[in-house]
JSON list of C-alpha atoms in Angstrom, two decimals:
[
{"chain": "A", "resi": 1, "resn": "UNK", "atom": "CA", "xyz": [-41.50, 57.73, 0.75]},
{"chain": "A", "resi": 2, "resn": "UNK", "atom": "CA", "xyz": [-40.32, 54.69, 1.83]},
{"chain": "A", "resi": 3, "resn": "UNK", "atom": "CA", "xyz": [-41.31, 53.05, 5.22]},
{"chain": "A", "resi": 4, "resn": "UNK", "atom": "CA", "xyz": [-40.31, 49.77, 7.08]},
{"chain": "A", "resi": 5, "resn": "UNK", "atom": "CA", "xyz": [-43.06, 48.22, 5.62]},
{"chain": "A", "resi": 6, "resn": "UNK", "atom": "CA", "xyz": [-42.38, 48.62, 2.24]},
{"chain": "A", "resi": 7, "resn": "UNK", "atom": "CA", "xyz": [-38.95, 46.71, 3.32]},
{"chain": "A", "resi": 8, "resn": "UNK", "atom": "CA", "xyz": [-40.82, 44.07, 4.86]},
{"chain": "A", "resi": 9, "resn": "UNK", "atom": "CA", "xyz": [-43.06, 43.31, 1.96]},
{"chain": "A", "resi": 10, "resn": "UNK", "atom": "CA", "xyz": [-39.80, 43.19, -0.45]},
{"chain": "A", "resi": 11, "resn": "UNK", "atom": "CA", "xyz": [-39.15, 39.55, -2.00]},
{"chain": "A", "resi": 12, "resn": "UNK", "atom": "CA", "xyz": [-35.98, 40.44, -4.16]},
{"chain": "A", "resi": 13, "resn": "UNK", "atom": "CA", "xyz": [-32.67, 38.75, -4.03]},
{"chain": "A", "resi": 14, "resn": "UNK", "atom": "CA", "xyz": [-29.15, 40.41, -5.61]},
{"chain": "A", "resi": 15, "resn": "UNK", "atom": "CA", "xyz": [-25.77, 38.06, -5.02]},
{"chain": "A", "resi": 16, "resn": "UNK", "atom": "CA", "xyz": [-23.30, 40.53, -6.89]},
{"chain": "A", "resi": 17, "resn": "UNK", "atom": "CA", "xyz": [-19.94, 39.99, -8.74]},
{"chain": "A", "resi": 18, "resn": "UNK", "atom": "CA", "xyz": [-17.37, 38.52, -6.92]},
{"chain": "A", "resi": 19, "resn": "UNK", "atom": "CA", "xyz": [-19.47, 36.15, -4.58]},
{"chain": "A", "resi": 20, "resn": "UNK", "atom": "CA", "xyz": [-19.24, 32.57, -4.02]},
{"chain": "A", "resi": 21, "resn": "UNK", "atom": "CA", "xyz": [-21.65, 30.19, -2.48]},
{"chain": "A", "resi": 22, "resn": "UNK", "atom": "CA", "xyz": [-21.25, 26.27, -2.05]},
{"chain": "A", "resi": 23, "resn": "UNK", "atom": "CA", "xyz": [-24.26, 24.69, -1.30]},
{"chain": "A", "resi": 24, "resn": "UNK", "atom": "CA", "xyz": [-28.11, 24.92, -2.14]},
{"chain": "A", "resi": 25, "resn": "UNK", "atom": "CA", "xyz": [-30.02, 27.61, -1.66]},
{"chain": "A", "resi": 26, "resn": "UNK", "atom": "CA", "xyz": [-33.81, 28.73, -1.29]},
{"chain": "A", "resi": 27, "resn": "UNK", "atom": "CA", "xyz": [-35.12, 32.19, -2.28]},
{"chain": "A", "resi": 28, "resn": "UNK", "atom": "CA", "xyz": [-38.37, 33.36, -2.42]},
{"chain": "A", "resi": 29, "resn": "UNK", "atom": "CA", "xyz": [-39.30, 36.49, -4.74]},
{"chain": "A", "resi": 30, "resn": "UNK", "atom": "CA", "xyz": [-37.36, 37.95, -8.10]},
{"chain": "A", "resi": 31, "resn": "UNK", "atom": "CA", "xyz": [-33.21, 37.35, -7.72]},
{"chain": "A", "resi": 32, "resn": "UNK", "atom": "CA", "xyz": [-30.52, 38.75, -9.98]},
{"chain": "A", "resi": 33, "resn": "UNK", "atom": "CA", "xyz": [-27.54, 36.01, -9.55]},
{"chain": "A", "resi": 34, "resn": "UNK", "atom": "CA", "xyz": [-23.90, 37.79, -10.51]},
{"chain": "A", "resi": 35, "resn": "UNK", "atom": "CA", "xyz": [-21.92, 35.22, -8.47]},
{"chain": "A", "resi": 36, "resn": "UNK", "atom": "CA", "xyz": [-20.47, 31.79, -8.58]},
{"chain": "A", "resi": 37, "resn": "UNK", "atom": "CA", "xyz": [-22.94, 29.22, -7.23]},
{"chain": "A", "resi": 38, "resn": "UNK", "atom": "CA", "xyz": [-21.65, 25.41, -6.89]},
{"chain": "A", "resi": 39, "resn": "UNK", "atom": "CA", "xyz": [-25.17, 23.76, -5.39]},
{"chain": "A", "resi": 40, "resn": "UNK", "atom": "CA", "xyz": [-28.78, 24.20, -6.58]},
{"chain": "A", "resi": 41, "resn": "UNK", "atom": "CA", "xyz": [-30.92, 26.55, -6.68]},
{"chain": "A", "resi": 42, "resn": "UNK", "atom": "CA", "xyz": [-34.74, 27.06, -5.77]},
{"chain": "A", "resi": 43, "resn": "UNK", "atom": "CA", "xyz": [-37.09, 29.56, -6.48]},
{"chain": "A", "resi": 44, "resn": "UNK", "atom": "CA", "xyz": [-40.17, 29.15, -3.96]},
{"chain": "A", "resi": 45, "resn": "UNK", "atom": "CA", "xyz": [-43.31, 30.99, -4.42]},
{"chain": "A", "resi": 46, "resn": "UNK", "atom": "CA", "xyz": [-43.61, 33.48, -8.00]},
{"chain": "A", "resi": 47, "resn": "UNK", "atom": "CA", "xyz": [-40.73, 34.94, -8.78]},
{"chain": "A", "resi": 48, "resn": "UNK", "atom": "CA", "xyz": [-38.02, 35.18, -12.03]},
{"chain": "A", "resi": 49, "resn": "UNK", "atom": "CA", "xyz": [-34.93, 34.19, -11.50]},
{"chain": "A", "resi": 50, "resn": "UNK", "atom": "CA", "xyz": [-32.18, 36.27, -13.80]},
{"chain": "A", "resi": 51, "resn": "UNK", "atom": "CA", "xyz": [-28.76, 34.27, -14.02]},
{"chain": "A", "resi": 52, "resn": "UNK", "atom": "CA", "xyz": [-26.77, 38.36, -15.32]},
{"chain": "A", "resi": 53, "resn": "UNK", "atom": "CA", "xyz": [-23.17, 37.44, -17.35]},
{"chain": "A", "resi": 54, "resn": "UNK", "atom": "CA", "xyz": [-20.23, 36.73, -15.38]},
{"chain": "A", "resi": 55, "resn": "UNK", "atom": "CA", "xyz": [-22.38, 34.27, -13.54]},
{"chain": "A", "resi": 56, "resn": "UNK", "atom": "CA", "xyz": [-21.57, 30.21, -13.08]},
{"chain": "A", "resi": 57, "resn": "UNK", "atom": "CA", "xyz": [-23.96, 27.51, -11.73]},
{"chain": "A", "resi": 58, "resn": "UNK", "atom": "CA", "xyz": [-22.94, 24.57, -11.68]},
{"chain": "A", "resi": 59, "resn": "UNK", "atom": "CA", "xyz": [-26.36, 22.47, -9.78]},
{"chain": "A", "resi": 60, "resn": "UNK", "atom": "CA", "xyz": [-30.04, 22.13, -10.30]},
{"chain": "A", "resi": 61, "resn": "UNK", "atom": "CA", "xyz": [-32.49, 24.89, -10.92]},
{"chain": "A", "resi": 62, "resn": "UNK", "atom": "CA", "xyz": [-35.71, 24.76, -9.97]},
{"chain": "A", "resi": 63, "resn": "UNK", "atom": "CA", "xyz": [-37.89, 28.44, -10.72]},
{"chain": "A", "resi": 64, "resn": "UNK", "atom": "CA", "xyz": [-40.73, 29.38, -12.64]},
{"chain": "A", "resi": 65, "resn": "UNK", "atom": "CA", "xyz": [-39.08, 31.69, -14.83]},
{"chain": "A", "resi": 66, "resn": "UNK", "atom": "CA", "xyz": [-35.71, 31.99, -15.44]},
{"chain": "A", "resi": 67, "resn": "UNK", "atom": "CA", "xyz": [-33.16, 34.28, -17.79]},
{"chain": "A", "resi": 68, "resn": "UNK", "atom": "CA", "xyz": [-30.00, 33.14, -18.56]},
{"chain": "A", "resi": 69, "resn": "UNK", "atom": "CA", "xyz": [-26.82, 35.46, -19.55]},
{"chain": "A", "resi": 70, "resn": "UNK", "atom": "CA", "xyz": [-24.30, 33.50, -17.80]},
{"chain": "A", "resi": 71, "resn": "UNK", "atom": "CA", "xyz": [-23.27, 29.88, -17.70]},
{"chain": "A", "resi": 72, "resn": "UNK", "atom": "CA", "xyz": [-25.19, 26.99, -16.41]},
{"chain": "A", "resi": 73, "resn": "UNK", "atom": "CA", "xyz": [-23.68, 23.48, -15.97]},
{"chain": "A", "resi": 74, "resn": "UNK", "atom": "CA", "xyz": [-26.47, 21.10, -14.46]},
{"chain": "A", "resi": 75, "resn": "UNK", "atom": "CA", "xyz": [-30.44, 20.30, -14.19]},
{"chain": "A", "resi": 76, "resn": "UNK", "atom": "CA", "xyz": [-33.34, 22.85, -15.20]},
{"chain": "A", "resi": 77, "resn": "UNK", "atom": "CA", "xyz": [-36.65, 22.86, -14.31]},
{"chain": "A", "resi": 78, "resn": "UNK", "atom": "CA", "xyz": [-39.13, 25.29, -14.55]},
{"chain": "A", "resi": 79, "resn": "UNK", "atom": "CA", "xyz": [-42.67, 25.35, -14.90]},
{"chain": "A", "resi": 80, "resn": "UNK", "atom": "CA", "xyz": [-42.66, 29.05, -16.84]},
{"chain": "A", "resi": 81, "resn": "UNK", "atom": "CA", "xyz": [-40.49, 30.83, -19.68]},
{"chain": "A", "resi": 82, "resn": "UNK", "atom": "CA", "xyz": [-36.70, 29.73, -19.98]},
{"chain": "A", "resi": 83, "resn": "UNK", "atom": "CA", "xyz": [-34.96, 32.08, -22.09]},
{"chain": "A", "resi": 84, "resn": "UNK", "atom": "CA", "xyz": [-31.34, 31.49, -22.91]},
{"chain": "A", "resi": 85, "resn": "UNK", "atom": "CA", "xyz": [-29.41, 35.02, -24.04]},
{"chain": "A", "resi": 86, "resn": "UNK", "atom": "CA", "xyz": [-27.11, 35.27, -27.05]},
{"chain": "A", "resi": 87, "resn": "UNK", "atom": "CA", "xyz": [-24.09, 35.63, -23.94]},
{"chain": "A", "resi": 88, "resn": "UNK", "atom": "CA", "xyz": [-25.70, 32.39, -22.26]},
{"chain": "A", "resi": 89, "resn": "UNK", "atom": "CA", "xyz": [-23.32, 29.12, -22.32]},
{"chain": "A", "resi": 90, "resn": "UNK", "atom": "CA", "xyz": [-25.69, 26.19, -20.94]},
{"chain": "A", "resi": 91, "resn": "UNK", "atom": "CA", "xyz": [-25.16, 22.54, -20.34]},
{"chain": "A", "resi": 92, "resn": "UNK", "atom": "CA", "xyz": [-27.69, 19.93, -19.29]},
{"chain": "A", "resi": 93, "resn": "UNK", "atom": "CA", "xyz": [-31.42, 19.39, -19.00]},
{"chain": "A", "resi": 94, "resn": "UNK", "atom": "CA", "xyz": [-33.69, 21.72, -19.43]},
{"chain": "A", "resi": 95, "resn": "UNK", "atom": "CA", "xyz": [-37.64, 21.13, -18.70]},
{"chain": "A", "resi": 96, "resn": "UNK", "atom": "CA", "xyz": [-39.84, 23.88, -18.79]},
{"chain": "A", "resi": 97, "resn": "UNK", "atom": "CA", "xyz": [-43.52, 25.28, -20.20]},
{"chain": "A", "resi": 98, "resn": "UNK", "atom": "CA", "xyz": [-41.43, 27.30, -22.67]},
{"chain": "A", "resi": 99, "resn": "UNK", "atom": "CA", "xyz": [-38.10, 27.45, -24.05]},
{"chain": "A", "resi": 100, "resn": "UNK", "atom": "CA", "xyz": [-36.55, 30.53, -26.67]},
{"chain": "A", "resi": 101, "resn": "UNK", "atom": "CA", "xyz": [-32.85, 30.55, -27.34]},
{"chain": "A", "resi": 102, "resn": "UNK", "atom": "CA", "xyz": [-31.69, 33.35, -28.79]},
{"chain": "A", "resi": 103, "resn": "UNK", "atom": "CA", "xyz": [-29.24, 33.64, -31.92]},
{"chain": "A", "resi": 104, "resn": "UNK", "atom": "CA", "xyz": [-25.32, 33.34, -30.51]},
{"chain": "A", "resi": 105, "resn": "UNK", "atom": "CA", "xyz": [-26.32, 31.44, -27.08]},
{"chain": "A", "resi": 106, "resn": "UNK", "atom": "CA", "xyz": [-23.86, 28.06, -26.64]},
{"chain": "A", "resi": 107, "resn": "UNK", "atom": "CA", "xyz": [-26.33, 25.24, -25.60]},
{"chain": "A", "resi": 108, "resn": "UNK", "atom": "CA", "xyz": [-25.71, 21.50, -25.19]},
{"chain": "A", "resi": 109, "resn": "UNK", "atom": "CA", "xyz": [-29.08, 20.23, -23.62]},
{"chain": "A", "resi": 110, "resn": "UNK", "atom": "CA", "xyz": [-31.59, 17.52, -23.69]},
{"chain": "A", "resi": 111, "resn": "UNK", "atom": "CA", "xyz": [-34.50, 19.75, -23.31]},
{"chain": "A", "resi": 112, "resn": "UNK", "atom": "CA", "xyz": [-38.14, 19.37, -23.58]},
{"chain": "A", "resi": 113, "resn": "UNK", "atom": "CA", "xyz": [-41.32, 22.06, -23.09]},
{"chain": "A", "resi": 114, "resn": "UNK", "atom": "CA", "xyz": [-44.45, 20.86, -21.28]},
{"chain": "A", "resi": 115, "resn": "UNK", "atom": "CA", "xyz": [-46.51, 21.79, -19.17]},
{"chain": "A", "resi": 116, "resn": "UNK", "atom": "CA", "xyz": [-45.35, 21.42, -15.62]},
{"chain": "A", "resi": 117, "resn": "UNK", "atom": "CA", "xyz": [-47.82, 22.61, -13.21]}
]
């Protein structure tokens, strides 16, 4: 069963279809981004950040892991696992400990993989 505490311990983020947010914004725990963001985006803390299709960021990102389905127009940093999906459209930089891009993805990046921690 379920108790207040269990809601109090819960680091997970969902912005759904149809929502729009100008400006940056700081999470903390997993998020699932459906929306339209126009500002950057930080992960604090662990946590994977999962950009689902139909989404559009146009900023930074700064996470430790990310997922990308959507589209991405701007910065990435991350000091984990970047994988861009075949549905993914991304432009920009991309640094990160790891990179895959899977067949069918659109990318036009500068990237690079290190080691960012």
């Amino acid at each position: 069963m379920i108790n207040d505490q269990d809601f109090k311990d819960f680091h997970y983020n969902v912005f759904g279809a149809k929502t729009r947010i100008t400006g940056d914004i700081v999470l903390a725990g997993d998020a699932i981004i459906n929306s339209s963001i126009e500002g950057s985006i930080e992960l604090k803390e662990s946590g994977k950040l999962v950009l689902e299709r139909g989404s559009f960021v146009k900023g930074k990102i700064k996470a430790i892991d990310l997922e990308i389905f959507g589209q991405v127009e701007g910065d990435i940093e991350c000091s984990g696992l970047v994988s861009i999906r075949s549905s993914a459209v991304v432009t920009g930089s991309i640094k990160s400990g790891r990179l895959v891009i899977y067949p069918g993805a659109v990318v036009e990046m500068n990237a690079s993989s290190q080691d960012l921690t």
